[in-house]
Amino acid sequence: MNFPFDDAPNTAAITCCHIMNQNMPILHVSHDEEDGMWQFLCGRSHDTNEGRIISLHGIYVHDPSVAQLADLPCGYSADRQDITAAWNIQKD
Ligand SMILES: [Zn+2]
């Protein structure tokens, strides 16, 4: 398997119920400065009960286009307007 991330495939990441249960596109990705946690979110605002834990491998299988962000450094986030748009990366 050619896994694009430096983190192990079973690394826990955060996503949301919209992506998992409603098949919404991933439009916001962040890589946390302090703990290195990846978040893959739909771009809406969220209540805490809408968060879901997924493995990095699981989110990659769900949407292989996240491979474009595999080298996103800690402390950065990326947004896109829709699933066909380019990622816009900024430092948090
Ligand atoms: Zn969501």
PDB file of N, CA and C and ligand atoms in Angstrom:
ATOM      1  N   MET A   1       0.842  -1.194   0.000  1.00  0.00           N
ATOM      2  CA  MET A   1       0.000   0.000   0.000  1.00  0.00           C
ATOM      3  C   MET A   1       0.883   1.251   0.000  1.00  0.00           C
ATOM      4  N   ASN A   2       0.575   2.180  -0.838  1.00  0.00           N
ATOM      5  CA  ASN A   2       1.333   3.416  -0.935  1.00  0.00           C
ATOM      6  C   ASN A   2       0.598   4.503  -0.156  1.00  0.00           C
ATOM      7  N   PHE A   3       0.814   4.501   1.165  1.00  0.00           N
ATOM      8  CA  PHE A   3       0.088   5.428   2.034  1.00  0.00           C
ATOM      9  C   PHE A   3       0.806   6.773   2.049  1.00  0.00           C
ATOM     10  N   PRO A   4       0.100   7.861   1.734  1.00  0.00           N
ATOM     11  CA  PRO A   4       0.788   9.133   1.496  1.00  0.00           C
ATOM     12  C   PRO A   4       1.236   9.884   2.750  1.00  0.00           C
ATOM     13  N   PHE A   5       0.650   9.579   3.910  1.00  0.00           N
ATOM     14  CA  PHE A   5       0.963  10.350   5.118  1.00  0.00           C
ATOM     15  C   PHE A   5       2.187   9.796   5.834  1.00  0.00           C
ATOM     16  N   ASP A   6       2.916  10.657   6.521  1.00  0.00           N
ATOM     17  CA  ASP A   6       4.030  10.211   7.355  1.00  0.00           C
ATOM     18  C   ASP A   6       3.528   9.509   8.602  1.00  0.00           C
ATOM     19  N   ASP A   7       2.353   9.915   9.101  1.00  0.00           N
ATOM     20  CA  ASP A   7       1.775   9.269  10.275  1.00  0.00           C
ATOM     21  C   ASP A   7       1.327   7.849   9.907  1.00  0.00           C
ATOM     22  N   ALA A   8       1.270   6.982  10.925  1.00  0.00           N
ATOM     23  CA  ALA A   8       0.840   5.605  10.702  1.00  0.00           C
ATOM     24  C   ALA A   8      -0.615   5.570  10.237  1.00  0.00           C
ATOM     25  N   PRO A   9      -0.975   4.584   9.401  1.00  0.00           N
ATOM     26  CA  PRO A   9      -2.353   4.493   8.898  1.00  0.00           C
ATOM     27  C   PRO A   9      -3.407   4.407  10.004  1.00  0.00           C
ATOM     28  N   ASN A  10      -3.028   3.832  11.155  1.00  0.00           N
ATOM     29  CA  ASN A  10      -4.016   3.696  12.239  1.00  0.00           C
ATOM     30  C   ASN A  10      -4.032   4.897  13.183  1.00  0.00           C
ATOM     31  N   THR A  11      -3.357   5.982  12.833  1.00  0.00           N
ATOM     32  CA  THR A  11      -3.393   7.202  13.638  1.00  0.00           C
ATOM     33  C   THR A  11      -4.826   7.729  13.720  1.00  0.00           C
ATOM     34  N   ALA A  12      -5.260   8.075  14.924  1.00  0.00           N
ATOM     35  CA  ALA A  12      -6.619   8.590  15.095  1.00  0.00           C
ATOM     36  C   ALA A  12      -6.712  10.019  14.559  1.00  0.00           C
ATOM     37  N   ALA A  13      -7.781  10.299  13.837  1.00  0.00           N
ATOM     38  CA  ALA A  13      -8.053  11.633  13.309  1.00  0.00           C
ATOM     39  C   ALA A  13      -9.506  11.978  13.637  1.00  0.00           C
ATOM     40  N   ILE A  14      -9.812  13.270  13.522  1.00  0.00           N
ATOM     41  CA  ILE A  14     -11.166  13.724  13.823  1.00  0.00           C
ATOM     42  C   ILE A  14     -11.890  14.063  12.524  1.00  0.00           C
ATOM     43  N   THR A  15     -13.113  13.592  12.410  1.00  0.00           N
ATOM     44  CA  THR A  15     -13.970  14.007  11.313  1.00  0.00           C
ATOM     45  C   THR A  15     -15.341  14.325  11.911  1.00  0.00           C
ATOM     46  N   CYS A  16     -16.358  14.450  11.096  1.00  0.00           N
ATOM     47  CA  CYS A  16     -17.673  14.813  11.625  1.00  0.00           C
ATOM     48  C   CYS A  16     -18.748  13.915  11.030  1.00  0.00           C
ATOM     49  N   CYS A  17     -19.911  13.941  11.671  1.00  0.00           N
ATOM     50  CA  CYS A  17     -21.006  13.069  11.258  1.00  0.00           C
ATOM     51  C   CYS A  17     -21.493  13.408   9.851  1.00  0.00           C
ATOM     52  N   HIS A  18     -21.289  14.649   9.417  1.00  0.00           N
ATOM     53  CA  HIS A  18     -21.758  15.029   8.074  1.00  0.00           C
ATOM     54  C   HIS A  18     -20.985  14.284   6.992  1.00  0.00           C
ATOM     55  N   ILE A  19     -19.684  14.138   7.235  1.00  0.00           N
ATOM     56  CA  ILE A  19     -18.841  13.431   6.278  1.00  0.00           C
ATOM     57  C   ILE A  19     -19.077  11.922   6.380  1.00  0.00           C
ATOM     58  N   MET A  20     -19.172  11.429   7.599  1.00  0.00           N
ATOM     59  CA  MET A  20     -19.331   9.992   7.796  1.00  0.00           C
ATOM     60  C   MET A  20     -20.723   9.499   7.432  1.00  0.00           C
ATOM     61  N   ASN A  21     -21.757  10.216   7.861  1.00  0.00           N
ATOM     62  CA  ASN A  21     -23.124   9.703   7.744  1.00  0.00           C
ATOM     63  C   ASN A  21     -23.916  10.339   6.605  1.00  0.00           C
ATOM     64  N   GLN A  22     -23.542  11.558   6.225  1.00  0.00           N
ATOM     65  CA  GLN A  22     -24.313  12.245   5.176  1.00  0.00           C
ATOM     66  C   GLN A  22     -23.514  12.408   3.898  1.00  0.00           C
ATOM     67  N   ASN A  23     -22.298  11.851   3.906  1.00  0.00           N
ATOM     68  CA  ASN A  23     -21.460  11.867   2.711  1.00  0.00           C
ATOM     69  C   ASN A  23     -21.178  13.278   2.188  1.00  0.00           C
ATOM     70  N   MET A  24     -21.082  14.230   3.120  1.00  0.00           N
ATOM     71  CA  MET A  24     -20.694  15.588   2.735  1.00  0.00           C
ATOM     72  C   MET A  24     -19.212  15.585   2.355  1.00  0.00           C
ATOM     73  N   PRO A  25     -18.792  16.466   1.458  1.00  0.00           N
ATOM     74  CA  PRO A  25     -17.375  16.519   1.077  1.00  0.00           C
ATOM     75  C   PRO A  25     -16.507  17.097   2.196  1.00  0.00           C
ATOM     76  N   ILE A  26     -15.238  16.708   2.210  1.00  0.00           N
ATOM     77  CA  ILE A  26     -14.252  17.289   3.119  1.00  0.00           C
ATOM     78  C   ILE A  26     -13.827  18.637   2.537  1.00  0.00           C
ATOM     79  N   LEU A  27     -14.099  19.720   3.264  1.00  0.00           N
ATOM     80  CA  LEU A  27     -13.770  21.058   2.760  1.00  0.00           C
ATOM     81  C   LEU A  27     -12.827  21.819   3.690  1.00  0.00           C
ATOM     82  N   HIS A  28     -12.558  21.255   4.874  1.00  0.00           N
ATOM     83  CA  HIS A  28     -11.640  21.912   5.805  1.00  0.00           C
ATOM     84  C   HIS A  28     -10.769  20.841   6.464  1.00  0.00           C
ATOM     85  N   VAL A  29      -9.460  21.022   6.380  1.00  0.00           N
ATOM     86  CA  VAL A  29      -8.515  20.077   6.988  1.00  0.00           C
ATOM     87  C   VAL A  29      -7.558  20.882   7.847  1.00  0.00           C
ATOM     88  N   SER A  30      -7.315  20.417   9.070  1.00  0.00           N
ATOM     89  CA  SER A  30      -6.304  21.083   9.881  1.00  0.00           C
ATOM     90  C   SER A  30      -5.380  20.045  10.506  1.00  0.00           C
ATOM     91  N   HIS A  31      -4.158  20.480  10.759  1.00  0.00           N
ATOM     92  CA  HIS A  31      -3.125  19.627  11.366  1.00  0.00           C
ATOM     93  C   HIS A  31      -2.646  20.391  12.589  1.00  0.00           C
ATOM     94  N   ASP A  32      -3.024  19.935  13.755  1.00  0.00           N
ATOM     95  CA  ASP A  32      -2.884  20.728  14.972  1.00  0.00           C
ATOM     96  C   ASP A  32      -1.430  20.969  15.365  1.00  0.00           C
ATOM     97  N   GLU A  33      -1.163  22.206  15.738  1.00  0.00           N
ATOM     98  CA  GLU A  33       0.180  22.611  16.139  1.00  0.00           C
ATOM     99  C   GLU A  33       0.663  21.851  17.370  1.00  0.00           C
ATOM    100  N   GLU A  34      -0.214  21.687  18.364  1.00  0.00           N
ATOM    101  CA  GLU A  34       0.227  21.169  19.661  1.00  0.00           C
ATOM    102  C   GLU A  34       0.322  19.650  19.718  1.00  0.00           C
ATOM    103  N   ASP A  35      -0.685  18.976  19.189  1.00  0.00           N
ATOM    104  CA  ASP A  35      -0.672  17.509  19.343  1.00  0.00           C
ATOM    105  C   ASP A  35      -0.587  16.763  18.013  1.00  0.00           C
ATOM    106  N   GLY A  36      -0.498  17.491  16.900  1.00  0.00           N
ATOM    107  CA  GLY A  36      -0.362  16.823  15.607  1.00  0.00           C
ATOM    108  C   GLY A  36      -1.631  16.158  15.121  1.00  0.00           C
ATOM    109  N   MET A  37      -2.754  16.408  15.806  1.00  0.00           N
ATOM    110  CA  MET A  37      -4.024  15.771  15.424  1.00  0.00           C
ATOM    111  C   MET A  37      -4.536  16.325  14.094  1.00  0.00           C
ATOM    112  N   TRP A  38      -4.919  15.415  13.211  1.00  0.00           N
ATOM    113  CA  TRP A  38      -5.546  15.796  11.940  1.00  0.00           C
ATOM    114  C   TRP A  38      -7.055  15.921  12.135  1.00  0.00           C
ATOM    115  N   GLN A  39      -7.639  16.942  11.502  1.00  0.00           N
ATOM    116  CA  GLN A  39      -9.102  17.071  11.477  1.00  0.00           C
ATOM    117  C   GLN A  39      -9.550  17.211  10.028  1.00  0.00           C
ATOM    118  N   PHE A  40     -10.559  16.447   9.672  1.00  0.00           N
ATOM    119  CA  PHE A  40     -11.118  16.468   8.311  1.00  0.00           C
ATOM    120  C   PHE A  40     -12.600  16.777   8.445  1.00  0.00           C
ATOM    121  N   LEU A  41     -12.975  18.010   8.134  1.00  0.00           N
ATOM    122  CA  LEU A  41     -14.335  18.466   8.434  1.00  0.00           C
ATOM    123  C   LEU A  41     -15.032  18.985   7.184  1.00  0.00           C
ATOM    124  N   CYS A  42     -16.355  19.138   7.313  1.00  0.00           N
ATOM    125  CA  CYS A  42     -17.168  19.517   6.146  1.00  0.00           C
ATOM    126  C   CYS A  42     -17.193  21.019   5.921  1.00  0.00           C
ATOM    127  N   GLY A  43     -16.705  21.812   6.897  1.00  0.00           N
ATOM    128  CA  GLY A  43     -16.674  23.252   6.725  1.00  0.00           C
ATOM    129  C   GLY A  43     -17.811  23.975   7.443  1.00  0.00           C
ATOM    130  N   ARG A  44     -18.806  23.227   7.952  1.00  0.00           N
ATOM    131  CA  ARG A  44     -19.842  23.853   8.779  1.00  0.00           C
ATOM    132  C   ARG A  44     -19.298  24.042  10.186  1.00  0.00           C
ATOM    133  N   SER A  45     -20.057  24.749  11.019  1.00  0.00           N
ATOM    134  CA  SER A  45     -19.714  24.775  12.435  1.00  0.00           C
ATOM    135  C   SER A  45     -20.331  23.534  13.085  1.00  0.00           C
ATOM    136  N   HIS A  46     -19.726  23.110  14.191  1.00  0.00           N
ATOM    137  CA  HIS A  46     -20.090  21.820  14.781  1.00  0.00           C
ATOM    138  C   HIS A  46     -20.338  21.901  16.272  1.00  0.00           C
ATOM    139  N   ASP A  47     -21.272  21.074  16.732  1.00  0.00           N
ATOM    140  CA  ASP A  47     -21.380  20.780  18.156  1.00  0.00           C
ATOM    141  C   ASP A  47     -20.444  19.616  18.454  1.00  0.00           C
ATOM    142  N   THR A  48     -20.022  19.509  19.719  1.00  0.00           N
ATOM    143  CA  THR A  48     -19.054  18.458  20.053  1.00  0.00           C
ATOM    144  C   THR A  48     -19.611  17.061  19.747  1.00  0.00           C
ATOM    145  N   ASN A  49     -20.915  16.871  19.850  1.00  0.00           N
ATOM    146  CA  ASN A  49     -21.478  15.535  19.604  1.00  0.00           C
ATOM    147  C   ASN A  49     -21.521  15.184  18.120  1.00  0.00           C
ATOM    148  N   GLU A  50     -21.095  16.089  17.269  1.00  0.00           N
ATOM    149  CA  GLU A  50     -21.050  15.794  15.833  1.00  0.00           C
ATOM    150  C   GLU A  50     -19.666  15.319  15.401  1.00  0.00           C
ATOM    151  N   GLY A  51     -18.698  15.323  16.321  1.00  0.00           N
ATOM    152  CA  GLY A  51     -17.358  14.836  16.012  1.00  0.00           C
ATOM    153  C   GLY A  51     -17.335  13.320  15.933  1.00  0.00           C
ATOM    154  N   ARG A  52     -16.455  12.795  15.098  1.00  0.00           N
ATOM    155  CA  ARG A  52     -16.267  11.357  14.961  1.00  0.00           C
ATOM    156  C   ARG A  52     -14.770  11.081  14.899  1.00  0.00           C
ATOM    157  N   ILE A  53     -14.367   9.937  15.437  1.00  0.00           N
ATOM    158  CA  ILE A  53     -12.974   9.510  15.334  1.00  0.00           C
ATOM    159  C   ILE A  53     -12.857   8.518  14.180  1.00  0.00           C
ATOM    160  N   ILE A  54     -11.837   8.709  13.386  1.00  0.00           N
ATOM    161  CA  ILE A  54     -11.585   7.807  12.258  1.00  0.00           C
ATOM    162  C   ILE A  54     -10.072   7.634  12.162  1.00  0.00           C
ATOM    163  N   SER A  55      -9.633   6.545  11.578  1.00  0.00           N
ATOM    164  CA  SER A  55      -8.191   6.412  11.348  1.00  0.00           C
ATOM    165  C   SER A  55      -7.800   7.244  10.122  1.00  0.00           C
ATOM    166  N   LEU A  56      -6.528   7.598  10.086  1.00  0.00           N
ATOM    167  CA  LEU A  56      -6.024   8.336   8.928  1.00  0.00           C
ATOM    168  C   LEU A  56      -6.232   7.509   7.648  1.00  0.00           C
ATOM    169  N   HIS A  57      -6.054   6.200   7.781  1.00  0.00           N
ATOM    170  CA  HIS A  57      -6.300   5.332   6.626  1.00  0.00           C
ATOM    171  C   HIS A  57      -7.771   5.359   6.215  1.00  0.00           C
ATOM    172  N   GLY A  58      -8.654   5.395   7.207  1.00  0.00           N
ATOM    173  CA  GLY A  58     -10.085   5.412   6.920  1.00  0.00           C
ATOM    174  C   GLY A  58     -10.508   6.652   6.150  1.00  0.00           C
ATOM    175  N   ILE A  59      -9.961   7.791   6.528  1.00  0.00           N
ATOM    176  CA  ILE A  59     -10.347   9.031   5.839  1.00  0.00           C
ATOM    177  C   ILE A  59      -9.732   9.051   4.442  1.00  0.00           C
ATOM    178  N   TYR A  60      -8.566   8.451   4.301  1.00  0.00           N
ATOM    179  CA  TYR A  60      -7.913   8.375   2.981  1.00  0.00           C
ATOM    180  C   TYR A  60      -8.723   7.489   2.026  1.00  0.00           C
ATOM    181  N   VAL A  61      -9.248   6.398   2.551  1.00  0.00           N
ATOM    182  CA  VAL A  61     -10.089   5.525   1.728  1.00  0.00           C
ATOM    183  C   VAL A  61     -11.396   6.239   1.380  1.00  0.00           C
ATOM    184  N   HIS A  62     -11.935   6.972   2.352  1.00  0.00           N
ATOM    185  CA  HIS A  62     -13.193   7.699   2.147  1.00  0.00           C
ATOM    186  C   HIS A  62     -13.034   8.753   1.048  1.00  0.00           C
ATOM    187  N   ASP A  63     -11.903   9.478   1.058  1.00  0.00           N
ATOM    188  CA  ASP A  63     -11.653  10.511   0.044  1.00  0.00           C
ATOM    189  C   ASP A  63     -10.154  10.585  -0.256  1.00  0.00           C
ATOM    190  N   PRO A  64      -9.696   9.840  -1.268  1.00  0.00           N
ATOM    191  CA  PRO A  64      -8.261   9.789  -1.575  1.00  0.00           C
ATOM    192  C   PRO A  64      -7.669  11.152  -1.914  1.00  0.00           C
ATOM    193  N   SER A  65      -8.497  12.154  -2.201  1.00  0.00           N
ATOM    194  CA  SER A  65      -7.937  13.472  -2.538  1.00  0.00           C
ATOM    195  C   SER A  65      -7.250  14.124  -1.341  1.00  0.00           C
ATOM    196  N   VAL A  66      -7.477  13.627  -0.112  1.00  0.00           N
ATOM    197  CA  VAL A  66      -6.767  14.192   1.041  1.00  0.00           C
ATOM    198  C   VAL A  66      -5.261  13.934   0.947  1.00  0.00           C
ATOM    199  N   ALA A  67      -4.861  13.027   0.065  1.00  0.00           N
ATOM    200  CA  ALA A  67      -3.429  12.767  -0.133  1.00  0.00           C
ATOM    201  C   ALA A  67      -2.705  14.035  -0.565  1.00  0.00           C
ATOM    202  N   GLN A  68      -3.418  14.951  -1.206  1.00  0.00           N
ATOM    203  CA  GLN A  68      -2.808  16.230  -1.608  1.00  0.00           C
ATOM    204  C   GLN A  68      -2.315  17.024  -0.403  1.00  0.00           C
ATOM    205  N   LEU A  69      -2.844  16.716   0.783  1.00  0.00           N
ATOM    206  CA  LEU A  69      -2.502  17.465   1.994  1.00  0.00           C
ATOM    207  C   LEU A  69      -1.616  16.662   2.939  1.00  0.00           C
ATOM    208  N   ALA A  70      -1.073  15.549   2.467  1.00  0.00           N
ATOM    209  CA  ALA A  70      -0.319  14.656   3.350  1.00  0.00           C
ATOM    210  C   ALA A  70       0.901  15.340   3.965  1.00  0.00           C
ATOM    211  N   ASP A  71       1.441  16.342   3.277  1.00  0.00           N
ATOM    212  CA  ASP A  71       2.615  17.022   3.837  1.00  0.00           C
ATOM    213  C   ASP A  71       2.251  18.364   4.480  1.00  0.00           C
ATOM    214  N   LEU A  72       0.970  18.563   4.793  1.00  0.00           N
ATOM    215  CA  LEU A  72       0.548  19.783   5.495  1.00  0.00           C
ATOM    216  C   LEU A  72       1.232  19.815   6.869  1.00  0.00           C
ATOM    217  N   PRO A  73       2.029  20.861   7.155  1.00  0.00           N
ATOM    218  CA  PRO A  73       2.755  20.875   8.430  1.00  0.00           C
ATOM    219  C   PRO A  73       1.812  21.094   9.621  1.00  0.00           C
ATOM    220  N   CYS A  74       2.261  20.718  10.808  1.00  0.00           N
ATOM    221  CA  CYS A  74       1.526  21.031  12.031  1.00  0.00           C
ATOM    222  C   CYS A  74       1.393  22.552  12.136  1.00  0.00           C
ATOM    223  N   GLY A  75       0.202  22.998  12.565  1.00  0.00           N
ATOM    224  CA  GLY A  75      -0.033  24.427  12.710  1.00  0.00           C
ATOM    225  C   GLY A  75      -0.619  25.068  11.459  1.00  0.00           C
ATOM    226  N   TYR A  76      -0.953  24.243  10.453  1.00  0.00           N
ATOM    227  CA  TYR A  76      -1.543  24.753   9.221  1.00  0.00           C
ATOM    228  C   TYR A  76      -2.926  24.136   9.008  1.00  0.00           C
ATOM    229  N   SER A  77      -3.747  24.837   8.242  1.00  0.00           N
ATOM    230  CA  SER A  77      -5.025  24.278   7.832  1.00  0.00           C
ATOM    231  C   SER A  77      -5.254  24.569   6.360  1.00  0.00           C
ATOM    232  N   ALA A  78      -6.196  23.864   5.779  1.00  0.00           N
ATOM    233  CA  ALA A  78      -6.489  24.003   4.357  1.00  0.00           C
ATOM    234  C   ALA A  78      -7.999  24.007   4.154  1.00  0.00           C
ATOM    235  N   ASP A  79      -8.451  24.847   3.243  1.00  0.00           N
ATOM    236  CA  ASP A  79      -9.867  24.918   2.901  1.00  0.00           C
ATOM    237  C   ASP A  79     -10.022  24.864   1.385  1.00  0.00           C
ATOM    238  N   ARG A  80     -11.174  24.389   0.947  1.00  0.00           N
ATOM    239  CA  ARG A  80     -11.521  24.491  -0.476  1.00  0.00           C
ATOM    240  C   ARG A  80     -13.011  24.777  -0.577  1.00  0.00           C
ATOM    241  N   GLN A  81     -13.382  25.400  -1.690  1.00  0.00           N
ATOM    242  CA  GLN A  81     -14.774  25.824  -1.891  1.00  0.00           C
ATOM    243  C   GLN A  81     -15.680  24.640  -2.167  1.00  0.00           C
ATOM    244  N   ASP A  82     -15.177  23.695  -2.935  1.00  0.00           N
ATOM    245  CA  ASP A  82     -15.927  22.478  -3.226  1.00  0.00           C
ATOM    246  C   ASP A  82     -14.918  21.403  -3.593  1.00  0.00           C
ATOM    247  N   ILE A  83     -15.423  20.223  -3.878  1.00  0.00           N
ATOM    248  CA  ILE A  83     -14.529  19.068  -4.004  1.00  0.00           C
ATOM    249  C   ILE A  83     -13.629  19.157  -5.234  1.00  0.00           C
ATOM    250  N   THR A  84     -13.972  20.015  -6.203  1.00  0.00           N
ATOM    251  CA  THR A  84     -13.150  20.150  -7.401  1.00  0.00           C
ATOM    252  C   THR A  84     -12.181  21.324  -7.310  1.00  0.00           C
ATOM    253  N   ALA A  85     -12.330  22.182  -6.286  1.00  0.00           N
ATOM    254  CA  ALA A  85     -11.484  23.375  -6.162  1.00  0.00           C
ATOM    255  C   ALA A  85     -10.124  23.015  -5.564  1.00  0.00           C
ATOM    256  N   ALA A  86      -9.145  23.882  -5.813  1.00  0.00           N
ATOM    257  CA  ALA A  86      -7.818  23.696  -5.237  1.00  0.00           C
ATOM    258  C   ALA A  86      -7.849  24.019  -3.738  1.00  0.00           C
ATOM    259  N   TRP A  87      -6.990  23.348  -2.977  1.00  0.00           N
ATOM    260  CA  TRP A  87      -6.865  23.638  -1.550  1.00  0.00           C
ATOM    261  C   TRP A  87      -6.170  24.974  -1.341  1.00  0.00           C
ATOM    262  N   ASN A  88      -6.688  25.737  -0.411  1.00  0.00           N
ATOM    263  CA  ASN A  88      -6.111  27.015  -0.017  1.00  0.00           C
ATOM    264  C   ASN A  88      -5.498  26.820   1.380  1.00  0.00           C
ATOM    265  N   ILE A  89      -4.172  26.833   1.462  1.00  0.00           N
ATOM    266  CA  ILE A  89      -3.481  26.487   2.708  1.00  0.00           C
ATOM    267  C   ILE A  89      -3.079  27.752   3.451  1.00  0.00           C
ATOM    268  N   GLN A  90      -3.323  27.776   4.754  1.00  0.00           N
ATOM    269  CA  GLN A  90      -2.849  28.908   5.548  1.00  0.00           C
ATOM    270  C   GLN A  90      -2.346  28.437   6.900  1.00  0.00           C
ATOM    271  N   LYS A  91      -1.481  29.281   7.511  1.00  0.00           N
ATOM    272  CA  LYS A  91      -0.988  29.013   8.850  1.00  0.00           C
ATOM    273  C   LYS A  91      -2.044  29.470   9.843  1.00  0.00           C
ATOM    274  N   ASP A  92      -2.334  28.621  10.838  1.00  0.00           N
ATOM    275  CA  ASP A  92      -3.368  28.967  11.821  1.00  0.00           C
ATOM    276  C   ASP A  92      -2.850  30.005  12.811  1.00  0.00           C
TER     277      ASP A  92
HETATM  278 ZN    ZN B   1     -19.565  18.422   9.530  1.00  0.00          ZN
END
